[in-house]
PDB file of N, CA and C in Angstrom:
ATOM      1  N   MET A1237      74.966  57.036 102.014  1.00 57.00           N
ATOM      2  CA  MET A1237      74.313  58.320 102.006  1.00 57.00           C
ATOM      3  C   MET A1237      75.159  59.344 101.258  1.00 57.00           C
ATOM      4  N   ARG A1238      74.451  60.191 100.617  1.00 63.00           N
ATOM      5  CA  ARG A1238      75.125  61.207  99.814  1.00 63.00           C
ATOM      6  C   ARG A1238      74.957  62.572 100.485  1.00 63.00           C
ATOM      7  N   LYS A1239      76.036  63.263 100.628  1.00 68.00           N
ATOM      8  CA  LYS A1239      75.975  64.593 101.222  1.00 68.00           C
ATOM      9  C   LYS A1239      75.772  65.609 100.109  1.00 68.00           C
ATOM     10  N   THR A1240      74.842  66.497 100.341  1.00 69.00           N
ATOM     11  CA  THR A1240      74.617  67.542  99.353  1.00 69.00           C
ATOM     12  C   THR A1240      75.327  68.809  99.801  1.00 69.00           C
ATOM     13  N   LYS A1241      75.841  69.505  98.849  1.00 70.00           N
ATOM     14  CA  LYS A1241      76.512  70.762  99.155  1.00 70.00           C
ATOM     15  C   LYS A1241      75.506  71.890  99.061  1.00 70.00           C
ATOM     16  N   LYS A1242      75.556  72.763 100.039  1.00 67.00           N
ATOM     17  CA  LYS A1242      74.694  73.936  99.995  1.00 67.00           C
ATOM     18  C   LYS A1242      75.325  74.954  99.061  1.00 67.00           C
ATOM     19  N   LYS A1243      74.493  75.550  98.252  1.00 72.00           N
ATOM     20  CA  LYS A1243      74.983  76.600  97.380  1.00 72.00           C
ATOM     21  C   LYS A1243      75.205  77.850  98.216  1.00 72.00           C
ATOM     22  N   LYS A1244      76.308  78.487  97.967  1.00 77.00           N
ATOM     23  CA  LYS A1244      76.599  79.715  98.680  1.00 77.00           C
ATOM     24  C   LYS A1244      75.744  80.829  98.096  1.00 77.00           C
ATOM     25  N   LYS A1245      75.067  81.558  98.966  1.00 78.00           N
ATOM     26  CA  LYS A1245      74.191  82.634  98.524  1.00 78.00           C
ATOM     27  C   LYS A1245      75.042  83.762  97.946  1.00 78.00           C
ATOM     28  N   VAL A1246      74.629  84.261  96.821  1.00 83.00           N
ATOM     29  CA  VAL A1246      75.311  85.389  96.203  1.00 83.00           C
ATOM     30  C   VAL A1246      74.920  86.638  96.974  1.00 83.00           C
ATOM     31  N   GLU A1247      75.925  87.358  97.432  1.00 84.00           N
ATOM     32  CA  GLU A1247      75.661  88.547  98.234  1.00 84.00           C
ATOM     33  C   GLU A1247      75.254  89.706  97.324  1.00 84.00           C
ATOM     34  N   THR A1248      74.092  90.260  97.569  1.00 90.00           N
ATOM     35  CA  THR A1248      73.581  91.354  96.761  1.00 90.00           C
ATOM     36  C   THR A1248      74.002  92.691  97.364  1.00 90.00           C
ATOM     37  N   LEU A1249      73.728  93.755  96.629  1.00 85.00           N
ATOM     38  CA  LEU A1249      74.026  95.091  97.127  1.00 85.00           C
ATOM     39  C   LEU A1249      73.263  95.358  98.422  1.00 85.00           C
ATOM     40  N   GLU A1250      72.019  94.908  98.471  1.00 89.00           N
ATOM     41  CA  GLU A1250      71.221  95.123  99.680  1.00 89.00           C
ATOM     42  C   GLU A1250      71.794  94.368 100.881  1.00 89.00           C
ATOM     43  N   ASP A1251      72.307  93.167 100.639  1.00 92.00           N
ATOM     44  CA  ASP A1251      72.935  92.411 101.729  1.00 92.00           C
ATOM     45  C   ASP A1251      74.155  93.162 102.253  1.00 92.00           C
ATOM     46  N   LYS A1252      74.963  93.671 101.344  1.00 92.00           N
ATOM     47  CA  LYS A1252      76.162  94.412 101.742  1.00 92.00           C
ATOM     48  C   LYS A1252      75.786  95.658 102.538  1.00 92.00           C
ATOM     49  N   LEU A1253      74.768  96.370 102.055  1.00 93.00           N
ATOM     50  CA  LEU A1253      74.319  97.566 102.765  1.00 93.00           C
ATOM     51  C   LEU A1253      73.783  97.214 104.147  1.00 93.00           C
ATOM     52  N   LYS A1254      73.046  96.123 104.228  1.00 94.00           N
ATOM     53  CA  LYS A1254      72.451  95.703 105.498  1.00 94.00           C
ATOM     54  C   LYS A1254      73.540  95.451 106.544  1.00 94.00           C
ATOM     55  N   TYR A1255      74.568  94.734 106.158  1.00 95.00           N
ATOM     56  CA  TYR A1255      75.655  94.455 107.098  1.00 95.00           C
ATOM     57  C   TYR A1255      76.453  95.719 107.425  1.00 95.00           C
ATOM     58  N   GLU A1256      76.652  96.563 106.432  1.00 95.00           N
ATOM     59  CA  GLU A1256      77.384  97.813 106.640  1.00 95.00           C
ATOM     60  C   GLU A1256      76.649  98.699 107.648  1.00 95.00           C
ATOM     61  N   VAL A1257      75.343  98.848 107.479  1.00 96.00           N
ATOM     62  CA  VAL A1257      74.543  99.672 108.381  1.00 96.00           C
ATOM     63  C   VAL A1257      74.504  99.052 109.774  1.00 96.00           C
ATOM     64  N   ALA A1258      74.353  97.747 109.847  1.00 96.00           N
ATOM     65  CA  ALA A1258      74.339  97.072 111.150  1.00 96.00           C
ATOM     66  C   ALA A1258      75.645  97.317 111.890  1.00 96.00           C
ATOM     67  N   LYS A1259      76.734  97.298 111.161  1.00 96.00           N
ATOM     68  CA  LYS A1259      78.043  97.560 111.776  1.00 96.00           C
ATOM     69  C   LYS A1259      78.116  98.999 112.274  1.00 96.00           C
ATOM     70  N   GLU A1260      77.630  99.946 111.456  1.00 95.00           N
ATOM     71  CA  GLU A1260      77.637 101.352 111.850  1.00 95.00           C
ATOM     72  C   GLU A1260      76.822 101.588 113.117  1.00 95.00           C
ATOM     73  N   LEU A1261      75.733 100.858 113.269  1.00 95.00           N
ATOM     74  CA  LEU A1261      74.857 101.010 114.425  1.00 95.00           C
ATOM     75  C   LEU A1261      75.323 100.199 115.635  1.00 95.00           C
ATOM     76  N   GLY A1262      76.374  99.424 115.458  1.00 96.00           N
ATOM     77  CA  GLY A1262      76.888  98.625 116.562  1.00 96.00           C
ATOM     78  C   GLY A1262      76.069  97.367 116.828  1.00 96.00           C
ATOM     79  N   LEU A1263      75.352  96.893 115.819  1.00 96.00           N
ATOM     80  CA  LEU A1263      74.490  95.726 115.984  1.00 96.00           C
ATOM     81  C   LEU A1263      75.076  94.451 115.388  1.00 96.00           C
ATOM     82  N   LEU A1264      76.216  94.538 114.768  1.00 95.00           N
ATOM     83  CA  LEU A1264      76.787  93.387 114.076  1.00 95.00           C
ATOM     84  C   LEU A1264      77.077  92.227 115.026  1.00 95.00           C
ATOM     85  N   GLU A1265      77.593  92.521 116.198  1.00 95.00           N
ATOM     86  CA  GLU A1265      77.883  91.461 117.171  1.00 95.00           C
ATOM     87  C   GLU A1265      76.600  90.770 117.625  1.00 95.00           C
ATOM     88  N   LYS A1266      75.565  91.551 117.853  1.00 95.00           N
ATOM     89  CA  LYS A1266      74.278  90.977 118.266  1.00 95.00           C
ATOM     90  C   LYS A1266      73.739  90.063 117.176  1.00 95.00           C
ATOM     91  N   ILE A1267      73.884  90.482 115.925  1.00 95.00           N
ATOM     92  CA  ILE A1267      73.405  89.685 114.799  1.00 95.00           C
ATOM     93  C   ILE A1267      74.175  88.374 114.720  1.00 95.00           C
ATOM     94  N   LYS A1268      75.471  88.435 114.947  1.00 94.00           N
ATOM     95  CA  LYS A1268      76.285  87.218 114.920  1.00 94.00           C
ATOM     96  C   LYS A1268      75.891  86.262 116.039  1.00 94.00           C
ATOM     97  N   GLU A1269      75.496  86.804 117.185  1.00 96.00           N
ATOM     98  CA  GLU A1269      75.130  85.969 118.332  1.00 96.00           C
ATOM     99  C   GLU A1269      73.733  85.361 118.206  1.00 96.00           C
ATOM    100  N   VAL A1270      72.741  86.211 117.880  1.00 96.00           N
ATOM    101  CA  VAL A1270      71.349  85.750 117.904  1.00 96.00           C
ATOM    102  C   VAL A1270      70.682  85.718 116.531  1.00 96.00           C
ATOM    103  N   GLY A1271      71.352  86.225 115.520  1.00 95.00           N
ATOM    104  CA  GLY A1271      70.782  86.238 114.173  1.00 95.00           C
ATOM    105  C   GLY A1271      69.883  87.445 113.947  1.00 95.00           C
ATOM    106  N   TRP A1272      69.441  87.595 112.709  1.00 94.00           N
ATOM    107  CA  TRP A1272      68.602  88.734 112.341  1.00 94.00           C
ATOM    108  C   TRP A1272      67.268  88.702 113.077  1.00 94.00           C
ATOM    109  N   ALA A1273      66.754  87.525 113.358  1.00 95.00           N
ATOM    110  CA  ALA A1273      65.462  87.403 114.030  1.00 95.00           C
ATOM    111  C   ALA A1273      65.525  87.888 115.480  1.00 95.00           C
ATOM    112  N   GLY A1274      66.715  88.012 116.029  1.00 95.00           N
ATOM    113  CA  GLY A1274      66.873  88.447 117.409  1.00 95.00           C
ATOM    114  C   GLY A1274      66.852  89.953 117.589  1.00 95.00           C
ATOM    115  N   LEU A1275      66.752  90.693 116.499  1.00 96.00           N
ATOM    116  CA  LEU A1275      66.709  92.148 116.596  1.00 96.00           C
ATOM    117  C   LEU A1275      65.304  92.610 116.952  1.00 96.00           C
ATOM    118  N   THR A1276      65.247  93.752 117.622  1.00 96.00           N
ATOM    119  CA  THR A1276      63.941  94.330 117.931  1.00 96.00           C
ATOM    120  C   THR A1276      63.388  95.013 116.683  1.00 96.00           C
ATOM    121  N   ALA A1277      62.106  95.325 116.714  1.00 97.00           N
ATOM    122  CA  ALA A1277      61.481  96.009 115.585  1.00 97.00           C
ATOM    123  C   ALA A1277      62.120  97.379 115.374  1.00 97.00           C
ATOM    124  N   LYS A1278      62.473  98.033 116.452  1.00 97.00           N
ATOM    125  CA  LYS A1278      63.102  99.352 116.364  1.00 97.00           C
ATOM    126  C   LYS A1278      64.456  99.255 115.672  1.00 97.00           C
ATOM    127  N   GLU A1279      65.246  98.261 116.044  1.00 96.00           N
ATOM    128  CA  GLU A1279      66.570  98.077 115.427  1.00 96.00           C
ATOM    129  C   GLU A1279      66.432  97.745 113.952  1.00 96.00           C
ATOM    130  N   THR A1280      65.510  96.861 113.628  1.00 96.00           N
ATOM    131  CA  THR A1280      65.287  96.468 112.243  1.00 96.00           C
ATOM    132  C   THR A1280      64.820  97.657 111.413  1.00 96.00           C
ATOM    133  N   GLY A1281      63.927  98.447 111.980  1.00 96.00           N
ATOM    134  CA  GLY A1281      63.433  99.628 111.283  1.00 96.00           C
ATOM    135  C   GLY A1281      64.518 100.648 111.038  1.00 96.00           C
ATOM    136  N   ARG A1282      65.393 100.805 112.007  1.00 96.00           N
ATOM    137  CA  ARG A1282      66.497 101.748 111.853  1.00 96.00           C
ATOM    138  C   ARG A1282      67.428 101.299 110.733  1.00 96.00           C
ATOM    139  N   ILE A1283      67.707 100.007 110.673  1.00 96.00           N
ATOM    140  CA  ILE A1283      68.553  99.470 109.604  1.00 96.00           C
ATOM    141  C   ILE A1283      67.888  99.713 108.253  1.00 96.00           C
ATOM    142  N   GLY A1284      66.603  99.398 108.149  1.00 95.00           N
ATOM    143  CA  GLY A1284      65.884  99.593 106.890  1.00 95.00           C
ATOM    144  C   GLY A1284      65.850 101.045 106.456  1.00 95.00           C
ATOM    145  N   GLY A1285      65.644 101.936 107.412  1.00 96.00           N
ATOM    146  CA  GLY A1285      65.621 103.369 107.102  1.00 96.00           C
ATOM    147  C   GLY A1285      66.951 103.867 106.588  1.00 96.00           C
ATOM    148  N   MET A1286      68.021 103.421 107.222  1.00 95.00           N
ATOM    149  CA  MET A1286      69.349 103.861 106.795  1.00 95.00           C
ATOM    150  C   MET A1286      69.721 103.282 105.429  1.00 95.00           C
ATOM    151  N   ILE A1287      69.273 102.070 105.151  1.00 95.00           N
ATOM    152  CA  ILE A1287      69.521 101.472 103.836  1.00 95.00           C
ATOM    153  C   ILE A1287      68.824 102.310 102.766  1.00 95.00           C
ATOM    154  N   THR A1288      67.590 102.720 103.047  1.00 95.00           N
ATOM    155  CA  THR A1288      66.835 103.536 102.101  1.00 95.00           C
ATOM    156  C   THR A1288      67.554 104.852 101.824  1.00 95.00           C
ATOM    157  N   VAL A1289      68.043 105.494 102.864  1.00 95.00           N
ATOM    158  CA  VAL A1289      68.767 106.756 102.708  1.00 95.00           C
ATOM    159  C   VAL A1289      70.013 106.551 101.861  1.00 95.00           C
ATOM    160  N   LYS A1290      70.770 105.494 102.148  1.00 94.00           N
ATOM    161  CA  LYS A1290      71.997 105.230 101.396  1.00 94.00           C
ATOM    162  C   LYS A1290      71.700 104.943  99.926  1.00 94.00           C
ATOM    163  N   LYS A1291      70.623 104.216  99.657  1.00 94.00           N
ATOM    164  CA  LYS A1291      70.253 103.919  98.279  1.00 94.00           C
ATOM    165  C   LYS A1291      69.896 105.193  97.520  1.00 94.00           C
ATOM    166  N   LYS A1292      69.163 106.091  98.172  1.00 95.00           N
ATOM    167  CA  LYS A1292      68.805 107.360  97.539  1.00 95.00           C
ATOM    168  C   LYS A1292      70.048 108.181  97.228  1.00 95.00           C
ATOM    169  N   LEU A1293      70.979 108.212  98.169  1.00 95.00           N
ATOM    170  CA  LEU A1293      72.220 108.955  97.944  1.00 95.00           C
ATOM    171  C   LEU A1293      73.010 108.349  96.788  1.00 95.00           C
ATOM    172  N   MET A1294      73.049 107.034  96.714  1.00 93.00           N
ATOM    173  CA  MET A1294      73.766 106.367  95.635  1.00 93.00           C
ATOM    174  C   MET A1294      73.108 106.668  94.286  1.00 93.00           C
ATOM    175  N   LYS A1295      71.789 106.682  94.277  1.00 94.00           N
ATOM    176  CA  LYS A1295      71.057 106.972  93.045  1.00 94.00           C
ATOM    177  C   LYS A1295      71.345 108.392  92.573  1.00 94.00           C
ATOM    178  N   ARG A1296      71.334 109.344  93.515  1.00 95.00           N
ATOM    179  CA  ARG A1296      71.651 110.738  93.161  1.00 95.00           C
ATOM    180  C   ARG A1296      73.060 110.859  92.608  1.00 95.00           C
ATOM    181  N   GLU A1297      73.983 110.130  93.203  1.00 94.00           N
ATOM    182  CA  GLU A1297      75.375 110.169  92.751  1.00 94.00           C
ATOM    183  C   GLU A1297      75.482 109.670  91.320  1.00 94.00           C
ATOM    184  N   VAL A1298      74.762 108.593  91.008  1.00 93.00           N
ATOM    185  CA  VAL A1298      74.784 108.045  89.656  1.00 93.00           C
ATOM    186  C   VAL A1298      74.186 109.056  88.670  1.00 93.00           C
ATOM    187  N   GLU A1299      73.082 109.696  89.065  1.00 92.00           N
ATOM    188  CA  GLU A1299      72.451 110.689  88.202  1.00 92.00           C
ATOM    189  C   GLU A1299      73.375 111.873  87.938  1.00 92.00           C
ATOM    190  N   LYS A1300      74.114 112.289  88.962  1.00 90.00           N
ATOM    191  CA  LYS A1300      75.082 113.375  88.788  1.00 90.00           C
ATOM    192  C   LYS A1300      76.158 112.996  87.781  1.00 90.00           C
ATOM    193  N   GLN A1301      76.629 111.762  87.874  1.00 89.00           N
ATOM    194  CA  GLN A1301      77.669 111.289  86.966  1.00 89.00           C
ATOM    195  C   GLN A1301      77.162 111.263  85.520  1.00 89.00           C
ATOM    196  N   LYS A1302      75.883 110.923  85.327  1.00 87.00           N
ATOM    197  CA  LYS A1302      75.304 110.876  83.995  1.00 87.00           C
ATOM    198  C   LYS A1302      75.205 112.270  83.384  1.00 87.00           C
ATOM    199  N   GLU A1303      74.951 113.291  84.238  1.00 81.00           N
ATOM    200  CA  GLU A1303      74.834 114.656  83.766  1.00 81.00           C
ATOM    201  C   GLU A1303      76.155 115.196  83.249  1.00 81.00           C
ATOM    202  N   LEU A1304      77.229 114.729  83.827  1.00 73.00           N
ATOM    203  CA  LEU A1304      78.558 115.222  83.415  1.00 73.00           C
ATOM    204  C   LEU A1304      78.964 114.591  82.154  1.00 73.00           C
TER     205      LEU A1304
END
């Protein structure tokens, strides 16, 4: 039998933001224990909302840099 190696998923900016926000909200331990599917809809929505806010702030920052 031949063992196949799983390709390591390339971590995207959204993945990094998702984990960062989860850590800020104190949900990282829960995610490690039960996985992303174990979160409530409220928790998931809060993470998504905060990611959106952070992305908008990052976009504004980039636009400011372009103006200078």
